[in-house]
Coordinates of C-alpha atoms in Angstrom, one line a residue:
P1 CA -35.2 -20.6 -21.4
I2 CA -33.8 -19.9 -17.7
R3 CA -34.4 -16.3 -18.4
A4 CA -37.8 -16.8 -19.6
W5 CA -38.6 -19.2 -16.6
C6 CA -37.4 -16.2 -14.2
R7 CA -39.3 -13.6 -15.7
R8 CA -42.6 -15.9 -15.6
N9 CA -42.0 -16.0 -12.0
N10 CA -41.1 -12.4 -11.3
L11 CA -37.3 -13.2 -11.0
L12 CA -34.3 -11.7 -12.7
S13 CA -31.8 -14.1 -14.2
G14 CA -28.5 -14.1 -13.0
G15 CA -24.7 -15.6 -12.7
H16 CA -21.7 -16.3 -14.3
F17 CA -20.2 -18.8 -16.9
G18 CA -17.1 -20.9 -15.6
G19 CA -14.1 -19.7 -17.1
E20 CA -15.3 -16.5 -18.6
D21 CA -12.1 -14.8 -17.1
E22 CA -10.0 -16.1 -20.3
P23 CA -10.7 -15.5 -23.9
F24 CA -9.6 -19.0 -24.6
G25 CA -12.7 -20.1 -22.9
N26 CA -14.8 -19.0 -26.0
A27 CA -13.3 -22.1 -27.6
D28 CA -12.7 -24.5 -25.0
Y29 CA -15.8 -23.9 -22.6
G30 CA -19.4 -24.7 -22.9
Y31 CA -20.6 -21.2 -23.3
G32 CA -19.0 -20.5 -26.7
H33 CA -19.4 -16.9 -26.9
I34 CA -19.1 -15.2 -23.6
M35 CA -20.7 -11.7 -24.7
R36 CA -23.6 -13.8 -26.2
A37 CA -24.0 -15.7 -23.3
L38 CA -24.0 -12.8 -20.9
R39 CA -26.7 -11.1 -23.1
G40 CA -28.9 -13.9 -22.0
L41 CA -28.9 -13.0 -18.5
D42 CA -31.1 -10.0 -16.9
L43 CA -27.8 -9.6 -14.3
P44 CA -25.1 -10.2 -16.3
G45 CA -21.9 -11.3 -14.0
V46 CA -18.6 -12.7 -13.6
D47 CA -16.7 -15.0 -11.4
V48 CA -13.6 -13.7 -9.2
I49 CA -11.8 -16.6 -7.7
W50 CA -8.2 -17.8 -6.6
R51 CA -7.0 -14.5 -6.9
Q52 CA -7.5 -13.9 -10.8
L53 CA -7.6 -10.2 -9.5
F54 CA -5.1 -9.5 -6.9
P55 CA -2.8 -6.1 -6.6
A56 CA 1.2 -6.6 -7.1
Q57 CA 3.2 -5.4 -4.1
P58 CA 5.7 -3.0 -4.9
G59 CA 8.6 -5.1 -6.6
G60 CA 6.4 -8.2 -6.2
T61 CA 4.1 -10.5 -7.9
A62 CA 0.4 -10.8 -9.0
Y63 CA -1.5 -13.6 -9.5
Y64 CA -3.2 -14.8 -12.6
N65 CA -4.8 -17.8 -14.5
E66 CA -3.0 -19.6 -17.3
P67 CA -4.7 -22.1 -19.9
G68 CA -5.5 -25.2 -18.4
Q69 CA -6.5 -23.6 -14.9
K70 CA -2.7 -23.3 -13.8
L71 CA -2.1 -20.7 -11.1
A72 CA 0.9 -18.7 -12.1
R73 CA 2.8 -15.6 -10.9
A74 CA 3.9 -12.8 -13.0
R75 CA 6.2 -9.6 -12.3
G76 CA 3.6 -6.8 -12.1
K77 CA 0.0 -7.0 -12.4
L78 CA -1.4 -8.1 -15.7
S79 CA -4.7 -6.8 -17.4
R80 CA -7.8 -9.0 -16.9
P81 CA -10.5 -7.0 -18.0
F82 CA -13.1 -9.8 -17.9
T83 CA -15.4 -7.6 -15.8
K84 CA -16.1 -5.4 -18.9
Y85 CA -17.6 -8.4 -20.7
A86 CA -20.6 -8.3 -18.3
S87 CA -20.6 -4.5 -17.9
S88 CA -20.4 -3.9 -21.7
V89 CA -23.4 -6.1 -22.1
A90 CA -25.2 -4.3 -19.3
H91 CA -24.3 -0.8 -20.9
Q92 CA -25.4 -1.9 -24.3
G93 CA -28.6 -3.6 -23.4
G94 CA -29.5 -0.8 -20.7
R95 CA -29.3 -3.2 -17.7
Q96 CA -28.6 -1.5 -14.3
H97 CA -26.8 -4.0 -12.6
V98 CA -23.5 -6.1 -13.1
V99 CA -23.1 -8.7 -10.5
S100 CA -19.8 -10.6 -9.5
E101 CA -19.3 -13.2 -7.2
T102 CA -15.9 -12.3 -5.4
F103 CA -13.1 -14.0 -2.9
A104 CA -13.7 -17.6 -3.2
V105 CA -10.6 -19.4 -2.8
Y106 CA -8.7 -16.3 -1.9
G107 CA -7.8 -17.7 1.5
Y108 CA -7.8 -16.6 4.9
G109 CA -4.9 -14.4 4.3
L110 CA -6.7 -12.0 2.3
A111 CA -6.1 -8.6 3.8
P112 CA -8.6 -5.8 3.9
L113 CA -6.8 -3.5 1.6
Q114 CA -6.2 -6.3 -0.9
M115 CA -10.2 -6.8 -0.4
K116 CA -10.8 -3.0 -1.4
W117 CA -8.5 -3.1 -4.5
V118 CA -10.5 -6.1 -5.7
V119 CA -13.7 -4.3 -5.1
D120 CA -12.7 -1.1 -6.6
H121 CA -10.9 -2.8 -9.7
Q122 CA -14.3 -4.2 -10.5
Y123 CA -16.6 -1.3 -10.0
Q124 CA -14.3 0.7 -12.0
Q125 CA -14.7 -1.8 -14.8
G126 CA -18.5 -1.6 -14.4
A127 CA -19.7 -4.2 -11.6
T128 CA -22.3 -2.5 -9.4
M129 CA -23.3 -5.7 -6.9
L130 CA -21.2 -8.2 -5.2
V131 CA -22.0 -11.8 -4.0
L132 CA -19.2 -12.4 -1.5
S133 CA -18.1 -15.8 -1.3
N134 CA -18.4 -17.2 1.2
I135 CA -20.7 -15.8 4.0
S136 CA -20.9 -18.7 6.6
Q137 CA -23.8 -19.2 8.9
K138 CA -22.2 -21.1 11.4
V139 CA -18.5 -21.9 12.9
E140 CA -19.0 -25.5 13.7
D141 CA -19.8 -28.4 11.4
D142 CA -17.6 -31.2 9.6
D143 CA -17.8 -29.9 6.5
I144 CA -16.9 -26.2 7.3
L145 CA -12.9 -27.0 7.9
G146 CA -12.4 -28.3 4.4
G147 CA -14.5 -26.1 2.4
C148 CA -13.9 -23.5 0.2
R149 CA -12.0 -20.3 2.0
P150 CA -12.3 -17.6 3.5
H151 CA -15.6 -17.9 5.4
F152 CA -16.8 -14.5 6.2
G153 CA -18.6 -14.5 9.6
P154 CA -17.7 -14.9 13.3
A155 CA -14.7 -17.4 12.5
D156 CA -13.1 -14.7 10.9
P157 CA -11.2 -12.3 13.3
L158 CA -11.8 -9.3 11.2
W159 CA -15.8 -10.0 10.7
P160 CA -16.4 -7.1 13.4
Y161 CA -15.2 -4.6 10.7
F162 CA -17.0 -6.2 7.6
G163 CA -19.7 -3.8 7.9
I164 CA -17.1 -0.8 6.8
M165 CA -16.5 -2.8 3.7
H166 CA -20.1 -3.8 3.3
R167 CA -21.2 -0.1 3.6
Y168 CA -18.4 0.9 1.3
A169 CA -19.3 -1.2 -1.5
A170 CA -23.2 -0.9 -1.2
R171 CA -22.7 3.0 -1.5
L172 CA -20.1 2.6 -4.2
G173 CA -22.5 0.1 -6.2
Y174 CA -25.3 2.7 -5.9
L175 CA -23.2 5.3 -7.4
M176 CA -22.2 3.3 -10.3
T177 CA -25.8 2.7 -11.2
R178 CA -26.8 6.4 -11.4
G179 CA -27.5 7.5 -15.1
R180 CA -25.9 5.7 -17.8
A181 CA -22.1 4.9 -18.4
A182 CA -20.5 7.3 -20.8
A183 CA -17.6 5.3 -22.6
A184 CA -16.9 7.0 -26.0
T185 CA -14.7 4.4 -27.2
A186 CA -15.4 0.5 -28.1
C187 CA -12.8 -2.2 -28.3
Y188 CA -13.6 -5.1 -30.7
Y189 CA -13.6 -8.5 -29.2
D190 CA -12.1 -10.8 -31.9
V191 CA -14.0 -14.0 -30.7
R192 CA -13.9 -15.2 -34.4
G193 CA -10.3 -15.1 -34.3
I194 CA -9.9 -17.1 -31.1
W195 CA -12.4 -19.9 -32.6
A196 CA -10.0 -20.0 -35.4
G197 CA -7.2 -21.5 -33.3
G198 CA -3.6 -22.0 -33.7
A199 CA -1.4 -18.9 -34.5
H200 CA -5.0 -17.0 -34.9
R201 CA -6.2 -17.6 -31.7
R202 CA -2.8 -16.7 -29.9
R203 CA -2.6 -13.5 -31.8
A204 CA -6.5 -12.8 -30.9
I205 CA -5.7 -13.4 -27.6
T206 CA -2.6 -11.4 -27.2
Q207 CA -3.9 -8.3 -28.9
H208 CA -7.2 -8.5 -26.7
F209 CA -5.1 -8.1 -23.5
A210 CA -2.7 -5.5 -24.9
M211 CA -5.4 -3.1 -26.2
A212 CA -7.4 -3.4 -23.0
R213 CA -4.2 -2.4 -21.0
R214 CA -3.2 0.1 -23.3
L215 CA -6.7 2.0 -22.8
Q216 CA -6.9 1.5 -19.4
E217 CA -3.3 3.0 -19.0
R218 CA -4.4 5.9 -20.8
Q219 CA -7.4 6.5 -18.4
C220 CA -9.7 5.5 -21.5
D221 CA -12.9 4.2 -20.5
F222 CA -14.4 1.6 -22.8
D223 CA -16.9 -1.0 -23.7
F224 CA -16.1 -4.2 -25.6
I225 CA -18.2 -4.9 -28.7
D226 CA -18.4 -8.0 -30.5
D227 CA -19.7 -9.2 -34.2
D228 CA -23.0 -9.4 -33.2
T229 CA -23.4 -5.7 -32.0
L230 CA -21.2 -4.3 -34.5
A231 CA -23.3 -5.6 -37.3
A232 CA -26.6 -4.5 -35.9
A233 CA -25.0 -0.9 -34.9
V234 CA -26.3 2.3 -36.4
C235 CA -23.8 4.8 -37.9
R236 CA -24.8 8.4 -37.6
G237 CA -23.2 11.6 -37.8
G238 CA -19.7 10.2 -37.0
A239 CA -20.9 8.0 -34.1
L240 CA -21.7 4.4 -33.6
T241 CA -24.8 3.7 -31.8
V242 CA -25.1 0.3 -30.3
G243 CA -28.3 -0.2 -27.9
R244 CA -28.2 2.9 -25.6
M245 CA -24.3 3.5 -26.1
R246 CA -23.0 5.8 -28.5
Y247 CA -18.9 5.4 -29.5
D248 CA -17.1 7.8 -31.6
T249 CA -14.0 5.9 -31.6
L250 CA -13.7 2.0 -32.3
V251 CA -10.3 0.1 -31.6
V252 CA -10.0 -2.9 -34.0
P253 CA -7.0 -5.6 -33.5
A254 CA -5.3 -7.0 -36.9
T255 CA -7.7 -9.9 -37.7
E256 CA -8.8 -11.9 -40.9
W257 CA -12.1 -13.1 -39.2
M258 CA -14.3 -10.3 -38.7
A259 CA -17.9 -11.2 -39.8
P260 CA -19.0 -9.7 -43.1
A261 CA -22.0 -7.7 -41.8
A262 CA -19.6 -6.4 -39.0
R263 CA -17.1 -5.6 -41.4
E264 CA -19.6 -3.6 -43.5
T265 CA -20.8 -1.5 -40.5
L266 CA -17.2 -0.8 -39.6
A267 CA -16.8 0.6 -43.3
R268 CA -19.7 2.9 -43.1
F269 CA -18.5 4.2 -39.6
E270 CA -15.1 4.9 -41.1
A271 CA -16.5 6.5 -44.1
A272 CA -18.8 8.9 -41.9
G273 CA -15.9 10.1 -40.1
G274 CA -15.7 7.8 -37.0
R275 CA -12.4 7.5 -35.7
V276 CA -11.0 3.8 -36.0
L277 CA -7.7 2.9 -34.3
R278 CA -6.1 -0.3 -35.4
G279 CA -4.0 -2.6 -33.1
V280 CA -2.1 -2.1 -29.9
A281 CA -0.7 1.1 -31.5
G282 CA -3.9 2.4 -32.4
A283 CA -5.1 2.0 -28.5
A284 CA -2.3 3.8 -27.4
Q285 CA -3.6 6.9 -29.3
A286 CA -7.1 6.8 -27.8
A287 CA -8.8 9.9 -26.1
P288 CA -8.4 9.6 -22.5
T289 CA -11.7 10.2 -20.3
V290 CA -9.8 12.7 -18.1
E291 CA -6.2 14.2 -18.4
I292 CA -4.0 12.9 -15.7
S293 CA -0.7 15.1 -14.7
P294 CA 2.0 13.8 -14.7
R295 CA 1.3 10.8 -16.8
N296 CA 0.4 7.7 -14.7
R297 CA -0.2 4.1 -16.0
E298 CA -1.7 3.0 -12.9
I299 CA -4.7 5.4 -12.5
R300 CA -7.9 4.0 -14.0
C301 CA -11.2 6.0 -14.6
T302 CA -14.8 5.5 -15.6
R303 CA -17.3 8.1 -16.0
R304 CA -21.3 8.2 -15.7
V305 CA -23.7 10.8 -16.5
W306 CA -27.1 11.9 -16.0
S307 CA -29.2 15.0 -16.2
G308 CA -27.0 18.1 -15.3
H309 CA -24.3 15.5 -13.6
A310 CA -21.2 13.7 -14.6
L311 CA -19.5 11.2 -12.0
Y312 CA -15.9 10.0 -12.4
F313 CA -14.6 7.2 -10.3
L314 CA -10.7 6.8 -10.4
T315 CA -8.8 3.9 -8.7
N316 CA -5.1 3.6 -7.7
E317 CA -4.4 0.1 -8.9
S318 CA -0.6 0.2 -7.5
M319 CA 0.2 -0.4 -3.8
R320 CA 2.1 2.9 -4.1
P321 CA 1.2 6.5 -3.2
V322 CA 0.4 8.6 -6.2
R323 CA -0.2 12.4 -6.3
A324 CA -1.7 13.8 -9.4
T325 CA -3.6 16.6 -11.0
I326 CA -6.9 15.3 -12.8
L327 CA -8.3 17.9 -15.3
L328 CA -12.0 16.9 -15.7
P329 CA -13.5 17.9 -19.1
E330 CA -16.3 19.9 -17.2
R331 CA -17.6 23.3 -16.7
T332 CA -19.1 22.9 -13.3
P333 CA -16.8 22.1 -10.2
P334 CA -16.8 18.8 -8.5
V335 CA -17.7 17.6 -4.8
R336 CA -16.1 14.3 -3.6
C337 CA -18.4 11.5 -2.9
D338 CA -17.3 9.4 0.0
P339 CA -18.6 5.9 0.1
H340 CA -17.4 5.7 3.8
D341 CA -19.8 8.0 5.2
G342 CA -22.2 8.5 2.2
L343 CA -21.7 12.3 2.0
C344 CA -20.6 14.7 -0.5
H345 CA -17.5 16.8 0.7
A346 CA -16.2 20.1 -0.7
V347 CA -12.8 19.7 -2.9
R348 CA -10.4 22.0 -3.9
H349 CA -10.5 22.9 -7.6
A350 CA -8.9 25.3 -10.1
T351 CA -10.7 26.2 -13.6
R352 CA -8.1 25.3 -16.5
P353 CA -8.3 25.5 -20.1
G354 CA -10.3 22.3 -21.1
G355 CA -12.3 21.8 -17.8
V356 CA -12.0 21.7 -13.9
A357 CA -8.7 20.5 -12.0
V358 CA -8.4 18.6 -8.9
T359 CA -5.0 17.6 -7.3
W360 CA -5.2 14.4 -5.2
S361 CA -3.4 12.5 -3.1
F362 CA -4.0 8.8 -4.0
E363 CA -3.0 6.3 -1.1
P364 CA -1.7 2.7 -1.9
A365 CA -4.9 1.1 -3.5
G366 CA -6.6 4.5 -3.2
S367 CA -9.9 5.7 -5.0
L368 CA -11.7 8.9 -5.5
V369 CA -15.4 9.7 -6.7
L370 CA -15.9 13.2 -8.1
L371 CA -19.2 14.3 -8.9
C372 CA -20.0 17.4 -10.8
G373 CA -23.3 19.3 -11.0
A374 CA -23.9 19.0 -7.3
R375 CA -23.6 20.6 -4.2
A376 CA -21.5 19.6 -1.1
D377 CA -22.9 18.2 2.2
V378 CA -20.0 19.3 4.1
E379 CA -16.9 21.2 4.1
E380 CA -14.0 20.0 6.3
P381 CA -11.8 22.2 7.9
E382 CA -8.3 21.9 6.8
F383 CA -5.6 20.6 9.1
R384 CA -2.2 22.6 9.1
P385 CA 0.5 20.5 10.6
G386 CA 2.7 22.4 13.3
A387 CA 6.3 22.0 14.2
A388 CA 5.4 19.8 17.2
R389 CA 5.3 16.0 16.6
L390 CA 5.3 13.3 19.4
E391 CA 6.9 9.8 18.0
L392 CA 5.2 7.1 20.2
D393 CA 7.6 4.3 19.7
A394 CA 8.1 3.2 23.2
G395 CA 6.3 2.3 26.5
W396 CA 3.8 0.1 24.7
T397 CA 2.0 -2.9 26.2
I398 CA 0.3 -5.6 24.5
E399 CA -2.9 -7.7 26.0
P400 CA -4.3 -10.5 23.9
L401 CA -8.4 -10.5 23.9
R402 CA -9.4 -13.0 21.8
R403 CA -7.8 -16.2 20.0
H404 CA -9.3 -17.8 16.8
N405 CA -8.5 -21.7 16.6
V406 CA -9.0 -24.6 14.3
G407 CA -10.7 -27.2 16.5
E408 CA -11.8 -30.5 16.1
R409 CA -15.1 -30.2 14.6
G410 CA -14.9 -26.5 13.5
Y411 CA -13.6 -22.9 14.5
E412 CA -13.3 -22.0 18.0
I413 CA -13.4 -18.4 19.7
I414 CA -11.6 -18.3 23.1
E415 CA -11.6 -15.2 25.5
C416 CA -8.2 -14.5 26.6
K417 CA -7.2 -13.9 30.2
A418 CA -3.8 -12.9 30.1
R419 CA -2.3 -9.5 31.5
P420 CA -0.8 -7.0 29.4
R421 CA 3.1 -7.2 29.0
K422 CA 5.8 -5.1 27.6
T423 CA 6.1 -4.9 23.8
T424 CA 7.8 -3.2 20.9
L425 CA 5.8 -2.3 17.9
G426 CA 6.0 -4.7 14.9
D427 CA 4.7 -8.3 14.1
W428 CA 3.0 -9.6 17.2
R429 CA 3.9 -13.0 16.4
R430 CA 7.1 -12.6 18.7
P431 CA 4.9 -11.7 21.9
L432 CA 1.9 -13.7 21.5
G433 CA 3.2 -16.7 19.3
A434 CA 3.3 -17.6 15.5
A435 CA -0.1 -19.3 15.8
F436 CA -1.9 -16.3 16.9
S437 CA -4.9 -15.1 15.2
G438 CA -7.6 -12.8 16.6
A439 CA -7.4 -9.3 18.4
A440 CA -5.0 -7.8 20.7
R441 CA -5.1 -4.5 22.6
Y442 CA -2.0 -2.2 22.4
A443 CA -1.8 0.5 24.9
V444 CA 0.6 3.5 25.9
T445 CA 0.6 6.7 28.0
F446 CA 1.8 9.8 27.2
E447 CA 2.1 13.5 27.8
A448 CA 0.6 16.1 25.1
P449 CA 2.0 19.8 25.3
H450 CA -1.5 21.2 24.6
G451 CA -4.9 19.8 23.6
S452 CA -5.3 21.7 20.3
A453 CA -5.9 20.1 16.9
A454 CA -4.2 17.0 16.4
I455 CA -4.0 13.9 14.0
L456 CA -3.0 10.4 15.1
D457 CA -0.9 8.4 12.5
L458 CA -0.7 4.7 13.3
G459 CA 1.4 3.9 10.4
E460 CA 1.1 0.2 9.4
V461 CA -1.5 -1.8 11.0
R462 CA -2.1 -5.4 10.0
Y463 CA -4.9 -5.4 9.8
A464 CA -8.0 -3.8 11.3
C465 CA -8.2 -1.3 14.4
T466 CA -9.9 0.3 16.6
V467 CA -8.7 3.3 18.5
T468 CA -9.8 4.7 21.8
L469 CA -8.3 7.7 23.7
N470 CA -8.7 8.4 27.4
G471 CA -11.4 5.7 27.5
K472 CA -13.7 7.0 24.6
E473 CA -13.7 5.4 21.5
I474 CA -12.1 7.7 18.4
G475 CA -12.7 5.3 15.4
R476 CA -12.2 2.2 13.5
R477 CA -10.2 1.3 10.1
F478 CA -10.5 -1.9 8.2
W479 CA -7.9 -0.9 5.5
G480 CA -5.4 2.4 5.8
P481 CA -4.3 4.9 6.0
C482 CA -5.2 4.6 9.7
R483 CA -5.3 8.4 10.6
F484 CA -7.5 9.7 13.3
D485 CA -8.6 13.1 14.1
L486 CA -7.9 13.8 17.8
S487 CA -8.9 17.3 17.9
G488 CA -11.0 18.4 20.9
R489 CA -10.1 15.0 22.4
L490 CA -6.6 15.3 23.4
R491 CA -5.7 16.2 26.8
R492 CA -3.0 18.6 27.7
G493 CA -0.9 16.5 30.0
V494 CA -1.3 12.9 30.5
N495 CA -3.2 10.7 27.9
R496 CA -3.8 7.3 27.4
L497 CA -4.1 5.5 24.0
E498 CA -5.5 2.1 23.2
V499 CA -5.4 0.4 19.6
E500 CA -7.2 -2.9 19.5
V501 CA -5.7 -4.7 16.4
S502 CA -7.4 -7.9 14.6
N503 CA -5.4 -9.9 11.9
T504 CA -6.7 -12.4 9.6
L505 CA -7.0 -16.4 10.6
A506 CA -4.1 -17.2 8.2
N507 CA -1.7 -17.7 11.4
A508 CA -4.0 -20.3 12.9
I509 CA -5.0 -22.2 9.8
A510 CA -1.6 -22.5 8.4
L511 CA -0.4 -24.8 11.3
P512 CA 0.3 -28.5 10.7
L513 CA -2.3 -29.2 13.4
A514 CA -4.9 -27.3 11.6
R515 CA -4.4 -28.8 8.4
R516 CA -4.4 -32.4 10.0
R517 CA -7.8 -31.5 11.6
R518 CA -9.1 -30.2 8.3
R519 CA -8.2 -33.3 6.6
A520 CA -9.5 -35.7 9.5
G521 CA -11.9 -38.8 8.9
N522 CA -14.3 -38.7 6.3
R523 CA -14.7 -34.9 6.0
P524 CA -15.1 -33.5 2.4
I525 CA -12.0 -31.3 1.3
S526 CA -12.1 -28.3 -1.4
P527 CA -10.3 -29.3 -4.4
Y528 CA -8.7 -25.7 -4.1
D529 CA -7.4 -26.5 -0.6
K530 CA -3.7 -26.7 -1.5
M531 CA -4.1 -23.6 -3.5
Q532 CA -5.8 -21.9 -0.4
E533 CA -2.8 -23.1 1.7
T534 CA -0.5 -21.4 -0.6
F535 CA -2.0 -17.9 -0.2
E536 CA -2.4 -18.2 3.5
R537 CA 1.4 -19.1 4.1
E538 CA 2.0 -15.7 2.5
S539 CA 0.1 -13.7 4.7
R540 CA 1.1 -14.8 8.6
C541 CA 1.4 -11.9 10.3
G542 CA -0.4 -9.4 12.6
G543 CA 0.0 -6.1 14.9
L544 CA 0.7 -2.8 15.1
Y545 CA 4.0 -1.8 13.2
G546 CA 3.8 1.9 13.3
P547 CA 5.5 4.2 13.4
V548 CA 2.8 5.8 15.4
R549 CA 3.0 9.7 15.3
L550 CA 1.2 12.3 16.9
V551 CA 1.1 15.5 14.8
L552 CA -0.3 19.0 16.4
G553 CA -1.4 21.7 14.6
E554 CA -4.6 24.0 13.9
K555 CA -7.6 23.8 11.9
E556 CA -8.7 26.4 9.3
R557 CA -11.9 26.6 7.3
G558 CA -11.4 24.7 4.1
Q559 CA -12.3 25.9 0.4
G560 CA -15.0 24.6 -1.8
S561 CA -18.5 25.7 -3.0
G562 CA -21.9 24.5 -1.9
F563 CA -21.0 24.5 2.0
R564 CA -23.9 22.6 3.6
G565 CA -25.7 21.9 0.6
T566 CA -27.7 18.7 -0.1
L567 CA -27.4 16.1 -3.0
N568 CA -30.0 13.6 -4.2
V569 CA -28.8 11.2 -6.6

């Protein structure tokens, strides 16, 4: 009924259903059957709240949601493939967009690289459009202090850098709407087993997560399929056609509850030569979308195709660097689409038996978009590091520029008038105080032996930065790696380097005084306030950590085909 009303009024219906992230919600919540409910929307979507999706630090913990809405921690990162519920419905129904409401209750301690991880994870699973929660239109009011956090806007010290993330997400979302999804594997969603309750429910949910995790770890792109779509599917030539999707492999858990009509289609598919893999062990045998060498369980991959083109989006879901060779089952060489600058760059590749290979070094939470069948817009010169390196580890000063506080009736942004003082690299709470949230400028003077090609590596920055060399802005970063090309801008002799750094609001909002002000009088307090406080206490820091290095070298013409070509996707 809602969708019909929207269409009569030239609108698209869209949204999400409460608790769709957990399979037990099909029995416990009002929507009853998540994929049926999502098929009732023009823009099927999900809700990403209180860090249901969140990266695990190396050797650390990740968050997930347990039955009963209890927030828990787990060693490592658990597979929560709920974005694929919405994207599977969109792929099969020929719908272009999948929407996600993202970042509510993540708290003000949400770091930019964690933000990128959450965006990449969802886009790899089929999302195309984000509704950021919450973008605030104000910084002062009684209700803003006690509400759902974070507030993306001027109150956030990182807000001046959000355009970087907005452009990245918009361009990546655009790429993920080109052509059609090309997953060849479908995974059966045993919703009837969940309805059955008891041991059947526990087994169905356990298998659901385990099969999804095995497929993702094998870089096997897939969609979910339920009883309704399986029963209506067409078997032809050893393939299963569901709407606009065509699958040659079906992964099926052990279940007693598959609907009779769906079971009949499954039998016809298998008799016609379709590949049926059973259980978690079967999922581990699924054909990967790309071959990764050496094998790596943290790389994820999705593929889209259109006339003469194939697009691959790969993500590194670990917070560790990964170097891997990716074998694409394509005949044409790829270019690298960069959502940061909107250009297609030439990339080194090699022809191998079975396709085209690209070797890539993924940064922690890094990602890569490869497009076959297109020409590059630009071919970057390759930087060859020389023996000369400058370690800029001493002589730094720090100057606070803006302080963000929690006031009586809202957030306050105060311009600082302090003089620069000597400092060492590291957590700036030592020179600026434990409560400092805002922006500060680091500066150092150094001598360079020559003004040739050079790369500046800032090491670790918490969290966003702007680099200025000799009074001219070089660039900005919202997340790492914080490396900058100084070629042609470095002077022989004395140079002055300035790095403006912004952290999160966690330092200021985690203070006892800020907590009292949020809860003063009759101000409404979010039911998620304590959860947000937990997150914010874990992210209190800021500053330029380094090590800061200047690597001198030379540039050579890079390799790649289609130099200065054009791409119209």
